[in-house]
mmCIF file with all atom_site columns, C-alpha atoms in Angstrom:
data_model
loop_
_atom_site.group_PDB
_atom_site.id
_atom_site.type_symbol
_atom_site.label_atom_id
_atom_site.label_alt_id
_atom_site.label_comp_id
_atom_site.label_asym_id
_atom_site.label_entity_id
_atom_site.label_seq_id
_atom_site.pdbx_PDB_ins_code
_atom_site.Cartn_x
_atom_site.Cartn_y
_atom_site.Cartn_z
_atom_site.occupancy
_atom_site.B_iso_or_equiv
_atom_site.pdbx_formal_charge
_atom_site.auth_seq_id
_atom_site.auth_comp_id
_atom_site.auth_asym_id
_atom_site.auth_atom_id
_atom_site.pdbx_PDB_model_num
ATOM 1   C CA . MET T 1 1   ? 11.305  37.901  -5.586  1.00 0.00 ? 117 MET T CA 1
ATOM 2   C CA . THR T 1 2   ? 8.836   38.804  -8.308  1.00 0.00 ? 118 THR T CA 1
ATOM 3   C CA . SER T 1 3   ? 9.339   35.406  -9.933  1.00 0.00 ? 119 SER T CA 1
ATOM 4   C CA . GLN T 1 4   ? 8.647   33.593  -6.671  1.00 0.00 ? 120 GLN T CA 1
ATOM 5   C CA . THR T 1 5   ? 5.467   35.602  -6.049  1.00 0.00 ? 121 THR T CA 1
ATOM 6   C CA . SER T 1 6   ? 4.255   34.896  -9.565  1.00 0.00 ? 122 SER T CA 1
ATOM 7   C CA . GLU T 1 7   ? 4.941   31.188  -9.162  1.00 0.00 ? 123 GLU T CA 1
ATOM 8   C CA . THR T 1 8   ? 3.134   30.844  -5.845  1.00 0.00 ? 124 THR T CA 1
ATOM 9   C CA . GLY T 1 9   ? 0.204   33.219  -6.282  1.00 0.00 ? 125 GLY T CA 1
ATOM 10  C CA . GLY T 1 10  ? -0.039  34.328  -9.909  1.00 0.00 ? 126 GLY T CA 1
ATOM 11  C CA . ALA T 1 11  ? -0.284  32.470  -13.186 1.00 0.00 ? 127 ALA T CA 1
ATOM 12  C CA . GLY T 1 12  ? 1.117   29.276  -11.685 1.00 0.00 ? 128 GLY T CA 1
ATOM 13  C CA . SER T 1 13  ? -1.619  29.246  -9.080  1.00 0.00 ? 129 SER T CA 1
ATOM 14  C CA . ASP T 1 14  ? -4.294  30.030  -11.676 1.00 0.00 ? 130 ASP T CA 1
ATOM 15  C CA . ALA T 1 15  ? -3.147  27.200  -13.927 1.00 0.00 ? 131 ALA T CA 1
ATOM 16  C CA . PHE T 1 16  ? -3.038  24.805  -11.000 1.00 0.00 ? 132 PHE T CA 1
ATOM 17  C CA . HIS T 1 17  ? -6.572  25.598  -9.843  1.00 0.00 ? 133 HIS T CA 1
ATOM 18  C CA . ALA T 1 18  ? -7.989  25.643  -13.364 1.00 0.00 ? 134 ALA T CA 1
ATOM 19  C CA . THR T 1 19  ? -6.538  22.216  -14.038 1.00 0.00 ? 135 THR T CA 1
ATOM 20  C CA . LEU T 1 20  ? -7.542  20.859  -10.637 1.00 0.00 ? 136 LEU T CA 1
ATOM 21  C CA . HIS T 1 21  ? -11.176 21.899  -11.017 1.00 0.00 ? 137 HIS T CA 1
ATOM 22  C CA . SER T 1 22  ? -11.412 20.674  -14.611 1.00 0.00 ? 138 SER T CA 1
ATOM 23  C CA . LEU T 1 23  ? -10.601 17.078  -13.753 1.00 0.00 ? 139 LEU T CA 1
ATOM 24  C CA . ARG T 1 24  ? -13.363 14.500  -13.772 1.00 0.00 ? 140 ARG T CA 1
ATOM 25  C CA . VAL T 1 25  ? -13.621 10.934  -12.498 1.00 0.00 ? 141 VAL T CA 1
ATOM 26  C CA . TRP T 1 26  ? -15.661 7.835   -13.276 1.00 0.00 ? 142 TRP T CA 1
ATOM 27  C CA . GLU T 1 27  ? -17.034 8.921   -16.646 1.00 0.00 ? 143 GLU T CA 1
ATOM 28  C CA . ASN T 1 28  ? -16.746 5.409   -18.087 1.00 0.00 ? 144 ASN T CA 1
ATOM 29  C CA . PRO T 1 29  ? -19.107 2.509   -17.261 1.00 0.00 ? 145 PRO T CA 1
ATOM 30  C CA . LEU T 1 30  ? -18.315 1.120   -13.828 1.00 0.00 ? 146 LEU T CA 1
ATOM 31  C CA . PRO T 1 31  ? -18.710 -2.397  -12.420 1.00 0.00 ? 147 PRO T CA 1
ATOM 32  C CA . VAL T 1 32  ? -21.623 -3.260  -10.170 1.00 0.00 ? 148 VAL T CA 1
ATOM 33  C CA . PHE T 1 33  ? -20.931 -4.443  -6.635  1.00 0.00 ? 149 PHE T CA 1
ATOM 34  C CA . ASP T 1 34  ? -23.628 -6.833  -5.421  1.00 0.00 ? 150 ASP T CA 1
ATOM 35  C CA . THR T 1 35  ? -22.960 -7.011  -1.691  1.00 0.00 ? 151 THR T CA 1
ATOM 36  C CA . GLY T 1 36  ? -25.539 -9.763  -1.327  1.00 0.00 ? 152 GLY T CA 1
ATOM 37  C CA . THR T 1 37  ? -23.176 -12.202 -3.015  1.00 0.00 ? 153 THR T CA 1
ATOM 38  C CA . ALA T 1 38  ? -20.082 -11.115 -1.055  1.00 0.00 ? 154 ALA T CA 1
ATOM 39  C CA . PRO T 1 39  ? -18.266 -13.955 0.742   1.00 0.00 ? 155 PRO T CA 1
ATOM 40  C CA . ALA T 1 40  ? -18.255 -14.388 4.503   1.00 0.00 ? 156 ALA T CA 1
ATOM 41  C CA . GLU T 1 41  ? -14.578 -13.327 4.727   1.00 0.00 ? 157 GLU T CA 1
ATOM 42  C CA . PRO T 1 42  ? -12.736 -10.473 3.017   1.00 0.00 ? 158 PRO T CA 1
ATOM 43  C CA . LEU T 1 43  ? -9.751  -12.326 1.522   1.00 0.00 ? 159 LEU T CA 1
ATOM 44  C CA . PRO T 1 44  ? -11.619 -14.050 -1.357  1.00 0.00 ? 160 PRO T CA 1
ATOM 45  C CA . LEU T 1 45  ? -13.285 -10.758 -2.292  1.00 0.00 ? 161 LEU T CA 1
ATOM 46  C CA . PHE T 1 46  ? -9.969  -8.913  -2.200  1.00 0.00 ? 162 PHE T CA 1
ATOM 47  C CA . ARG T 1 47  ? -8.400  -11.450 -4.533  1.00 0.00 ? 163 ARG T CA 1
ATOM 48  C CA . GLU T 1 48  ? -11.400 -11.238 -6.854  1.00 0.00 ? 164 GLU T CA 1
ATOM 49  C CA . TRP T 1 49  ? -11.227 -7.440  -6.989  1.00 0.00 ? 165 TRP T CA 1
ATOM 50  C CA . PHE T 1 50  ? -7.453  -7.518  -7.458  1.00 0.00 ? 166 PHE T CA 1
ATOM 51  C CA . LEU T 1 51  ? -7.731  -9.860  -10.453 1.00 0.00 ? 167 LEU T CA 1
ATOM 52  C CA . HIS T 1 52  ? -10.570 -7.769  -11.875 1.00 0.00 ? 168 HIS T CA 1
ATOM 53  C CA . ALA T 1 53  ? -8.524  -4.559  -11.607 1.00 0.00 ? 169 ALA T CA 1
ATOM 54  C CA . ALA T 1 54  ? -5.504  -6.194  -13.247 1.00 0.00 ? 170 ALA T CA 1
ATOM 55  C CA . GLY T 1 55  ? -7.706  -7.599  -16.015 1.00 0.00 ? 171 GLY T CA 1
ATOM 56  C CA . ALA T 1 56  ? -9.250  -4.154  -16.572 1.00 0.00 ? 172 ALA T CA 1
ATOM 57  C CA . GLY T 1 57  ? -5.792  -2.772  -17.335 1.00 0.00 ? 173 GLY T CA 1
ATOM 58  C CA . GLN T 1 58  ? -5.198  -0.984  -14.043 1.00 0.00 ? 174 GLN T CA 1
ATOM 59  C CA . PRO T 1 59  ? -1.440  -0.156  -13.949 1.00 0.00 ? 175 PRO T CA 1
ATOM 60  C CA . GLU T 1 60  ? 0.423   -1.570  -10.976 1.00 0.00 ? 176 GLU T CA 1
ATOM 61  C CA . PRO T 1 61  ? -2.602  -2.865  -9.049  1.00 0.00 ? 177 PRO T CA 1
ATOM 62  C CA . HIS T 1 62  ? -0.218  -4.302  -6.435  1.00 0.00 ? 178 HIS T CA 1
ATOM 63  C CA . THR T 1 63  ? 0.862   -0.862  -5.242  1.00 0.00 ? 179 THR T CA 1
ATOM 64  C CA . MET T 1 64  ? -0.696  0.297   -1.990  1.00 0.00 ? 180 MET T CA 1
ATOM 65  C CA . SER T 1 65  ? -0.419  2.965   0.675   1.00 0.00 ? 181 SER T CA 1
ATOM 66  C CA . LEU T 1 66  ? 0.909   1.979   4.089   1.00 0.00 ? 182 LEU T CA 1
ATOM 67  C CA . ALA T 1 67  ? 0.045   4.286   6.992   1.00 0.00 ? 183 ALA T CA 1
ATOM 68  C CA . THR T 1 68  ? 1.879   4.115   10.323  1.00 0.00 ? 184 THR T CA 1
ATOM 69  C CA . VAL T 1 69  ? 2.427   6.410   13.311  1.00 0.00 ? 185 VAL T CA 1
ATOM 70  C CA . ASP T 1 70  ? 5.675   7.507   14.904  1.00 0.00 ? 186 ASP T CA 1
ATOM 71  C CA . GLY T 1 71  ? 6.574   7.666   18.586  1.00 0.00 ? 187 GLY T CA 1
ATOM 72  C CA . GLU T 1 72  ? 4.822   11.022  18.939  1.00 0.00 ? 188 GLU T CA 1
ATOM 73  C CA . GLY T 1 73  ? 1.615   9.762   17.373  1.00 0.00 ? 189 GLY T CA 1
ATOM 74  C CA . ARG T 1 74  ? 2.148   11.633  14.094  1.00 0.00 ? 190 ARG T CA 1
ATOM 75  C CA . PRO T 1 75  ? 0.822   9.776   11.033  1.00 0.00 ? 191 PRO T CA 1
ATOM 76  C CA . ASP T 1 76  ? 3.065   8.794   8.148   1.00 0.00 ? 192 ASP T CA 1
ATOM 77  C CA . VAL T 1 77  ? 2.205   7.259   4.782   1.00 0.00 ? 193 VAL T CA 1
ATOM 78  C CA . ARG T 1 78  ? 4.015   5.962   1.701   1.00 0.00 ? 194 ARG T CA 1
ATOM 79  C CA . ILE T 1 79  ? 3.475   3.762   -1.355  1.00 0.00 ? 195 ILE T CA 1
ATOM 80  C CA . LEU T 1 80  ? 4.910   0.252   -1.530  1.00 0.00 ? 196 LEU T CA 1
ATOM 81  C CA . MET T 1 81  ? 4.146   -3.114  -3.104  1.00 0.00 ? 197 MET T CA 1
ATOM 82  C CA . LEU T 1 82  ? 1.978   -5.973  -1.927  1.00 0.00 ? 198 LEU T CA 1
ATOM 83  C CA . HIS T 1 83  ? 3.952   -9.221  -1.711  1.00 0.00 ? 199 HIS T CA 1
ATOM 84  C CA . ASP T 1 84  ? 1.103   -11.588 -0.908  1.00 0.00 ? 200 ASP T CA 1
ATOM 85  C CA . ALA T 1 85  ? -2.401  -11.832 0.548   1.00 0.00 ? 201 ALA T CA 1
ATOM 86  C CA . ASP T 1 86  ? -3.265  -15.095 2.267   1.00 0.00 ? 202 ASP T CA 1
ATOM 87  C CA . ALA T 1 87  ? -4.942  -16.489 5.371   1.00 0.00 ? 203 ALA T CA 1
ATOM 88  C CA . ARG T 1 88  ? -2.275  -14.850 7.547   1.00 0.00 ? 204 ARG T CA 1
ATOM 89  C CA . GLY T 1 89  ? -2.887  -11.384 6.133   1.00 0.00 ? 205 GLY T CA 1
ATOM 90  C CA . TRP T 1 90  ? -1.441  -8.847  3.708   1.00 0.00 ? 206 TRP T CA 1
ATOM 91  C CA . HIS T 1 91  ? 2.345   -9.082  3.194   1.00 0.00 ? 207 HIS T CA 1
ATOM 92  C CA . PHE T 1 92  ? 4.922   -6.401  2.433   1.00 0.00 ? 208 PHE T CA 1
ATOM 93  C CA . ALA T 1 93  ? 8.620   -5.892  3.139   1.00 0.00 ? 209 ALA T CA 1
ATOM 94  C CA . THR T 1 94  ? 11.099  -3.180  4.036   1.00 0.00 ? 210 THR T CA 1
ATOM 95  C CA . HIS T 1 95  ? 14.220  -2.605  6.109   1.00 0.00 ? 211 HIS T CA 1
ATOM 96  C CA . ALA T 1 96  ? 13.597  -2.925  9.851   1.00 0.00 ? 212 ALA T CA 1
ATOM 97  C CA . THR T 1 97  ? 15.844  0.131   10.228  1.00 0.00 ? 213 THR T CA 1
ATOM 98  C CA . SER T 1 98  ? 13.784  2.298   7.855   1.00 0.00 ? 214 SER T CA 1
ATOM 99  C CA . ALA T 1 99  ? 11.348  4.916   9.133   1.00 0.00 ? 215 ALA T CA 1
ATOM 100 C CA . LYS T 1 100 ? 8.377   2.609   8.657   1.00 0.00 ? 216 LYS T CA 1
ATOM 101 C CA . GLY T 1 101 ? 10.276  -0.315  10.179  1.00 0.00 ? 217 GLY T CA 1
ATOM 102 C CA . ARG T 1 102 ? 11.071  1.706   13.295  1.00 0.00 ? 218 ARG T CA 1
ATOM 103 C CA . GLN T 1 103 ? 7.508   2.994   13.492  1.00 0.00 ? 219 GLN T CA 1
ATOM 104 C CA . LEU T 1 104 ? 6.090   -0.518  13.262  1.00 0.00 ? 220 LEU T CA 1
ATOM 105 C CA . ALA T 1 105 ? 8.461   -1.690  15.988  1.00 0.00 ? 221 ALA T CA 1
ATOM 106 C CA . GLY T 1 106 ? 7.115   1.039   18.280  1.00 0.00 ? 222 GLY T CA 1
ATOM 107 C CA . GLN T 1 107 ? 3.450   0.773   17.259  1.00 0.00 ? 223 GLN T CA 1
ATOM 108 C CA . PRO T 1 108 ? 2.584   -2.418  15.342  1.00 0.00 ? 224 PRO T CA 1
ATOM 109 C CA . GLU T 1 109 ? -0.811  -1.165  14.168  1.00 0.00 ? 225 GLU T CA 1
ATOM 110 C CA . ALA T 1 110 ? -1.094  0.037   10.577  1.00 0.00 ? 226 ALA T CA 1
ATOM 111 C CA . ALA T 1 111 ? -3.463  0.656   7.675   1.00 0.00 ? 227 ALA T CA 1
ATOM 112 C CA . LEU T 1 112 ? -3.282  -0.205  3.982   1.00 0.00 ? 228 LEU T CA 1
ATOM 113 C CA . ALA T 1 113 ? -5.180  1.354   1.073   1.00 0.00 ? 229 ALA T CA 1
ATOM 114 C CA . PHE T 1 114 ? -5.496  0.183   -2.512  1.00 0.00 ? 230 PHE T CA 1
ATOM 115 C CA . TYR T 1 115 ? -6.999  2.464   -5.167  1.00 0.00 ? 231 TYR T CA 1
ATOM 116 C CA . TRP T 1 116 ? -7.846  1.201   -8.648  1.00 0.00 ? 232 TRP T CA 1
ATOM 117 C CA . PRO T 1 117 ? -9.233  4.259   -10.486 1.00 0.00 ? 233 PRO T CA 1
ATOM 118 C CA . SER T 1 118 ? -9.881  2.388   -13.739 1.00 0.00 ? 234 SER T CA 1
ATOM 119 C CA . VAL T 1 119 ? -12.738 0.558   -11.968 1.00 0.00 ? 235 VAL T CA 1
ATOM 120 C CA . ALA T 1 120 ? -13.449 3.155   -9.234  1.00 0.00 ? 236 ALA T CA 1
ATOM 121 C CA . ARG T 1 121 ? -12.611 0.734   -6.463  1.00 0.00 ? 237 ARG T CA 1
ATOM 122 C CA . GLN T 1 122 ? -10.809 1.096   -3.154  1.00 0.00 ? 238 GLN T CA 1
ATOM 123 C CA . VAL T 1 123 ? -9.903  -1.415  -0.468  1.00 0.00 ? 239 VAL T CA 1
ATOM 124 C CA . ARG T 1 124 ? -8.975  -0.142  3.000   1.00 0.00 ? 240 ARG T CA 1
ATOM 125 C CA . ILE T 1 125 ? -7.430  -2.465  5.585   1.00 0.00 ? 241 ILE T CA 1
ATOM 126 C CA . ARG T 1 126 ? -6.546  -1.964  9.249   1.00 0.00 ? 242 ARG T CA 1
ATOM 127 C CA . GLY T 1 127 ? -4.860  -4.341  11.651  1.00 0.00 ? 243 GLY T CA 1
ATOM 128 C CA . ARG T 1 128 ? -1.862  -5.466  13.614  1.00 0.00 ? 244 ARG T CA 1
ATOM 129 C CA . VAL T 1 129 ? 1.493   -5.980  11.917  1.00 0.00 ? 245 VAL T CA 1
ATOM 130 C CA . THR T 1 130 ? 3.929   -8.783  12.743  1.00 0.00 ? 246 THR T CA 1
ATOM 131 C CA . ALA T 1 131 ? 7.537   -9.038  11.580  1.00 0.00 ? 247 ALA T CA 1
ATOM 132 C CA . CYS T 1 132 ? 8.437   -12.377 10.004  1.00 0.00 ? 248 CYS T CA 1
ATOM 133 C CA . GLY T 1 133 ? 11.594  -14.255 10.971  1.00 0.00 ? 249 GLY T CA 1
ATOM 134 C CA . PRO T 1 134 ? 14.976  -14.068 9.197   1.00 0.00 ? 250 PRO T CA 1
ATOM 135 C CA . GLN T 1 135 ? 14.372  -17.169 7.088   1.00 0.00 ? 251 GLN T CA 1
ATOM 136 C CA . GLU T 1 136 ? 11.076  -15.970 5.642   1.00 0.00 ? 252 GLU T CA 1
ATOM 137 C CA . SER T 1 137 ? 12.422  -12.443 5.175   1.00 0.00 ? 253 SER T CA 1
ATOM 138 C CA . ARG T 1 138 ? 15.439  -13.729 3.287   1.00 0.00 ? 254 ARG T CA 1
ATOM 139 C CA . ALA T 1 139 ? 13.218  -15.957 1.123   1.00 0.00 ? 255 ALA T CA 1
ATOM 140 C CA . ASP T 1 140 ? 11.111  -12.887 0.308   1.00 0.00 ? 256 ASP T CA 1
ATOM 141 C CA . LEU T 1 141 ? 14.139  -11.102 -1.086  1.00 0.00 ? 257 LEU T CA 1
ATOM 142 C CA . ALA T 1 142 ? 15.436  -14.182 -2.904  1.00 0.00 ? 258 ALA T CA 1
ATOM 143 C CA . VAL T 1 143 ? 12.438  -14.336 -5.255  1.00 0.00 ? 259 VAL T CA 1
ATOM 144 C CA . ARG T 1 144 ? 12.612  -10.668 -6.216  1.00 0.00 ? 260 ARG T CA 1
ATOM 145 C CA . SER T 1 145 ? 14.630  -9.003  -8.970  1.00 0.00 ? 261 SER T CA 1
ATOM 146 C CA . ARG T 1 146 ? 18.376  -8.378  -8.927  1.00 0.00 ? 262 ARG T CA 1
ATOM 147 C CA . GLY T 1 147 ? 17.573  -4.692  -8.658  1.00 0.00 ? 263 GLY T CA 1
ATOM 148 C CA . ALA T 1 148 ? 15.561  -5.320  -5.496  1.00 0.00 ? 264 ALA T CA 1
ATOM 149 C CA . LEU T 1 149 ? 18.528  -7.157  -3.991  1.00 0.00 ? 265 LEU T CA 1
ATOM 150 C CA . ALA T 1 150 ? 20.883  -4.332  -4.968  1.00 0.00 ? 266 ALA T CA 1
ATOM 151 C CA . SER T 1 151 ? 18.544  -1.810  -3.390  1.00 0.00 ? 267 SER T CA 1
ATOM 152 C CA . ALA T 1 152 ? 18.348  -3.875  -0.193  1.00 0.00 ? 268 ALA T CA 1
ATOM 153 C CA . LEU T 1 153 ? 22.143  -4.183  -0.086  1.00 0.00 ? 269 LEU T CA 1
ATOM 154 C CA . THR T 1 154 ? 22.517  -0.425  -0.541  1.00 0.00 ? 270 THR T CA 1
ATOM 155 C CA . GLY T 1 155 ? 20.631  -0.051  2.731   1.00 0.00 ? 271 GLY T CA 1
ATOM 156 C CA . ARG T 1 156 ? 20.469  3.085   4.903   1.00 0.00 ? 272 ARG T CA 1
ATOM 157 C CA . GLN T 1 157 ? 16.853  3.693   3.860   1.00 0.00 ? 273 GLN T CA 1
ATOM 158 C CA . SER T 1 158 ? 15.399  6.966   5.229   1.00 0.00 ? 274 SER T CA 1
ATOM 159 C CA . GLU T 1 159 ? 18.777  8.197   6.513   1.00 0.00 ? 275 GLU T CA 1
ATOM 160 C CA . VAL T 1 160 ? 19.998  11.654  5.503   1.00 0.00 ? 276 VAL T CA 1
ATOM 161 C CA . LEU T 1 161 ? 21.960  11.517  2.218   1.00 0.00 ? 277 LEU T CA 1
ATOM 162 C CA . GLY T 1 162 ? 25.041  13.688  1.883   1.00 0.00 ? 278 GLY T CA 1
ATOM 163 C CA . SER T 1 163 ? 25.086  13.860  -1.903  1.00 0.00 ? 279 SER T CA 1
ATOM 164 C CA . ARG T 1 164 ? 23.832  12.163  -5.036  1.00 0.00 ? 280 ARG T CA 1
ATOM 165 C CA . GLU T 1 165 ? 27.386  10.977  -5.708  1.00 0.00 ? 281 GLU T CA 1
ATOM 166 C CA . GLU T 1 166 ? 27.445  9.140   -2.378  1.00 0.00 ? 282 GLU T CA 1
ATOM 167 C CA . LEU T 1 167 ? 24.306  7.253   -3.382  1.00 0.00 ? 283 LEU T CA 1
ATOM 168 C CA . GLU T 1 168 ? 25.708  6.408   -6.823  1.00 0.00 ? 284 GLU T CA 1
ATOM 169 C CA . ARG T 1 169 ? 28.887  4.943   -5.302  1.00 0.00 ? 285 ARG T CA 1
ATOM 170 C CA . ALA T 1 170 ? 26.993  2.855   -2.738  1.00 0.00 ? 286 ALA T CA 1
ATOM 171 C CA . SER T 1 171 ? 24.475  1.687   -5.337  1.00 0.00 ? 287 SER T CA 1
ATOM 172 C CA . ALA T 1 172 ? 27.185  0.700   -7.812  1.00 0.00 ? 288 ALA T CA 1
ATOM 173 C CA . ALA T 1 173 ? 28.927  -1.376  -5.130  1.00 0.00 ? 289 ALA T CA 1
ATOM 174 C CA . ALA T 1 174 ? 25.609  -3.000  -4.170  1.00 0.00 ? 290 ALA T CA 1
ATOM 175 C CA . TRP T 1 175 ? 24.806  -3.865  -7.795  1.00 0.00 ? 291 TRP T CA 1
ATOM 176 C CA . GLU T 1 176 ? 28.261  -5.387  -8.211  1.00 0.00 ? 292 GLU T CA 1
ATOM 177 C CA . ARG T 1 177 ? 27.767  -7.525  -5.125  1.00 0.00 ? 293 ARG T CA 1
ATOM 178 C CA . ALA T 1 178 ? 24.243  -8.537  -6.176  1.00 0.00 ? 294 ALA T CA 1
ATOM 179 C CA . GLU T 1 179 ? 25.612  -9.732  -9.525  1.00 0.00 ? 295 GLU T CA 1
ATOM 180 C CA . ALA T 1 180 ? 28.431  -11.691 -7.862  1.00 0.00 ? 296 ALA T CA 1
ATOM 181 C CA . GLU T 1 181 ? 26.377  -12.989 -4.904  1.00 0.00 ? 297 GLU T CA 1
ATOM 182 C CA . PRO T 1 182 ? 22.715  -13.471 -5.888  1.00 0.00 ? 298 PRO T CA 1
ATOM 183 C CA . ASP T 1 183 ? 22.051  -14.916 -2.429  1.00 0.00 ? 299 ASP T CA 1
ATOM 184 C CA . ALA T 1 184 ? 23.889  -12.180 -0.529  1.00 0.00 ? 300 ALA T CA 1
ATOM 185 C CA . PRO T 1 185 ? 22.248  -11.525 2.865   1.00 0.00 ? 301 PRO T CA 1
ATOM 186 C CA . ALA T 1 186 ? 20.601  -8.205  3.684   1.00 0.00 ? 302 ALA T CA 1
ATOM 187 C CA . PRO T 1 187 ? 20.196  -8.587  7.471   1.00 0.00 ? 303 PRO T CA 1
ATOM 188 C CA . THR T 1 188 ? 17.757  -5.713  8.016   1.00 0.00 ? 304 THR T CA 1
ATOM 189 C CA . TRP T 1 189 ? 15.402  -6.702  5.196   1.00 0.00 ? 305 TRP T CA 1
ATOM 190 C CA . THR T 1 190 ? 12.183  -7.831  6.868   1.00 0.00 ? 306 THR T CA 1
ATOM 191 C CA . ARG T 1 191 ? 8.912   -9.237  5.638   1.00 0.00 ? 307 ARG T CA 1
ATOM 192 C CA . TYR T 1 192 ? 5.819   -8.067  7.513   1.00 0.00 ? 308 TYR T CA 1
ATOM 193 C CA . VAL T 1 193 ? 2.256   -9.367  7.686   1.00 0.00 ? 309 VAL T CA 1
ATOM 194 C CA . LEU T 1 194 ? -0.748  -7.211  8.520   1.00 0.00 ? 310 LEU T CA 1
ATOM 195 C CA . GLU T 1 195 ? -3.477  -9.321  10.127  1.00 0.00 ? 311 GLU T CA 1
ATOM 196 C CA . ALA T 1 196 ? -6.661  -7.458  9.338   1.00 0.00 ? 312 ALA T CA 1
ATOM 197 C CA . SER T 1 197 ? -9.262  -6.576  11.934  1.00 0.00 ? 313 SER T CA 1
ATOM 198 C CA . GLU T 1 198 ? -11.187 -4.400  9.469   1.00 0.00 ? 314 GLU T CA 1
ATOM 199 C CA . VAL T 1 199 ? -11.443 -4.427  5.664   1.00 0.00 ? 315 VAL T CA 1
ATOM 200 C CA . GLU T 1 200 ? -13.613 -2.050  3.655   1.00 0.00 ? 316 GLU T CA 1
ATOM 201 C CA . PHE T 1 201 ? -14.536 -2.463  -0.018  1.00 0.00 ? 317 PHE T CA 1
ATOM 202 C CA . PHE T 1 202 ? -15.582 0.736   -1.788  1.00 0.00 ? 318 PHE T CA 1
ATOM 203 C CA . GLN T 1 203 ? -17.227 0.791   -5.218  1.00 0.00 ? 319 GLN T CA 1
ATOM 204 C CA . GLY T 1 204 ? -17.557 4.249   -6.697  1.00 0.00 ? 320 GLY T CA 1
ATOM 205 C CA . ASP T 1 205 ? -20.742 5.365   -8.449  1.00 0.00 ? 321 ASP T CA 1
ATOM 206 C CA . ALA T 1 206 ? -21.023 8.222   -10.968 1.00 0.00 ? 322 ALA T CA 1
ATOM 207 C CA . ALA T 1 207 ? -24.182 9.444   -9.182  1.00 0.00 ? 323 ALA T CA 1
ATOM 208 C CA . ARG T 1 208 ? -22.202 9.410   -5.927  1.00 0.00 ? 324 ARG T CA 1
ATOM 209 C CA . ARG T 1 209 ? -24.291 6.577   -4.499  1.00 0.00 ? 325 ARG T CA 1
ATOM 210 C CA . HIS T 1 210 ? -21.156 4.689   -3.612  1.00 0.00 ? 326 HIS T CA 1
ATOM 211 C CA . THR T 1 211 ? -21.332 1.166   -2.225  1.00 0.00 ? 327 THR T CA 1
ATOM 212 C CA . ARG T 1 212 ? -19.282 0.524   0.900   1.00 0.00 ? 328 ARG T CA 1
ATOM 213 C CA . LEU T 1 213 ? -19.070 -2.890  2.535   1.00 0.00 ? 329 LEU T CA 1
ATOM 214 C CA . ARG T 1 214 ? -17.059 -3.252  5.726   1.00 0.00 ? 330 ARG T CA 1
ATOM 215 C CA . TYR T 1 215 ? -15.838 -6.510  7.236   1.00 0.00 ? 331 TYR T CA 1
ATOM 216 C CA . ARG T 1 216 ? -15.085 -6.153  10.928  1.00 0.00 ? 332 ARG T CA 1
ATOM 217 C CA . ARG T 1 217 ? -13.699 -8.762  13.308  1.00 0.00 ? 333 ARG T CA 1
ATOM 218 C CA . PRO T 1 218 ? -13.834 -7.855  17.020  1.00 0.00 ? 334 PRO T CA 1
ATOM 219 C CA . ALA T 1 219 ? -10.837 -8.803  19.134  1.00 0.00 ? 335 ALA T CA 1
ATOM 220 C CA . GLY T 1 220 ? -10.913 -12.458 20.117  1.00 0.00 ? 336 GLY T CA 1
ATOM 221 C CA . ASP T 1 221 ? -13.697 -13.270 17.665  1.00 0.00 ? 337 ASP T CA 1
ATOM 222 C CA . ALA T 1 222 ? -13.049 -15.605 14.734  1.00 0.00 ? 338 ALA T CA 1
ATOM 223 C CA . ALA T 1 223 ? -16.184 -14.574 12.811  1.00 0.00 ? 339 ALA T CA 1
ATOM 224 C CA . TRP T 1 224 ? -16.348 -11.534 10.545  1.00 0.00 ? 340 TRP T CA 1
ATOM 225 C CA . ILE T 1 225 ? -19.200 -9.038  10.821  1.00 0.00 ? 341 ILE T CA 1
ATOM 226 C CA . ARG T 1 226 ? -20.367 -7.545  7.519   1.00 0.00 ? 342 ARG T CA 1
ATOM 227 C CA . GLU T 1 227 ? -22.073 -4.163  7.384   1.00 0.00 ? 343 GLU T CA 1
ATOM 228 C CA . LEU T 1 228 ? -22.957 -1.544  4.773   1.00 0.00 ? 344 LEU T CA 1
ATOM 229 C CA . LEU T 1 229 ? -21.777 2.028   5.302   1.00 0.00 ? 345 LEU T CA 1
ATOM 230 C CA . TRP T 1 230 ? -23.294 5.292   4.156   1.00 0.00 ? 346 TRP T CA 1
ATOM 231 C CA . PRO T 1 231 ? -21.182 6.921   1.447   1.00 0.00 ? 347 PRO T CA 1
#
């Protein structure tokens, strides 16, 4: 009991808060965001920022947060990988039977967030999500690694796991099948596309005069509205 109290409210807590409050951000020179030269649509700017972050050495710039809501309206969020960004929208994939797959089936509105701390940039995206058909979903999996196929074949994502040994057995069988059948089908694997209705580009500033540019497209309108936001 004493050990638990010490861990939650004693030295452990002191070390946590001391470390937390000692951390600093954006102490290196940061890029300038000239909103006057921003394109009329968000996709070209997103691609430009993505390439810039990758070129600046940002690890895993293709990772992003996906936020959804469940049937009771409770928010949920997780990290996953971007598979593409084109005129249709921002692409990602998961099992239709996973928690996020079920949530998207019930409420096909979602949000994405990219954070590239090496350049103090964020991109936030909101919009409607559409599930792609079986052919496109299968093609998505076909171009990924053997490990991705094995993971997809293991399945049962988000279900309760009885033991680590159960996972190891199922994973071993999935890896064996992925090696023997590189085109093995994973029926629940689904590619999704988020068609953006709002995209915000955030450039951090050491003096906290952050630059925020939002692209907004009202329902039924093909043209994007651009507007600056107070930080």
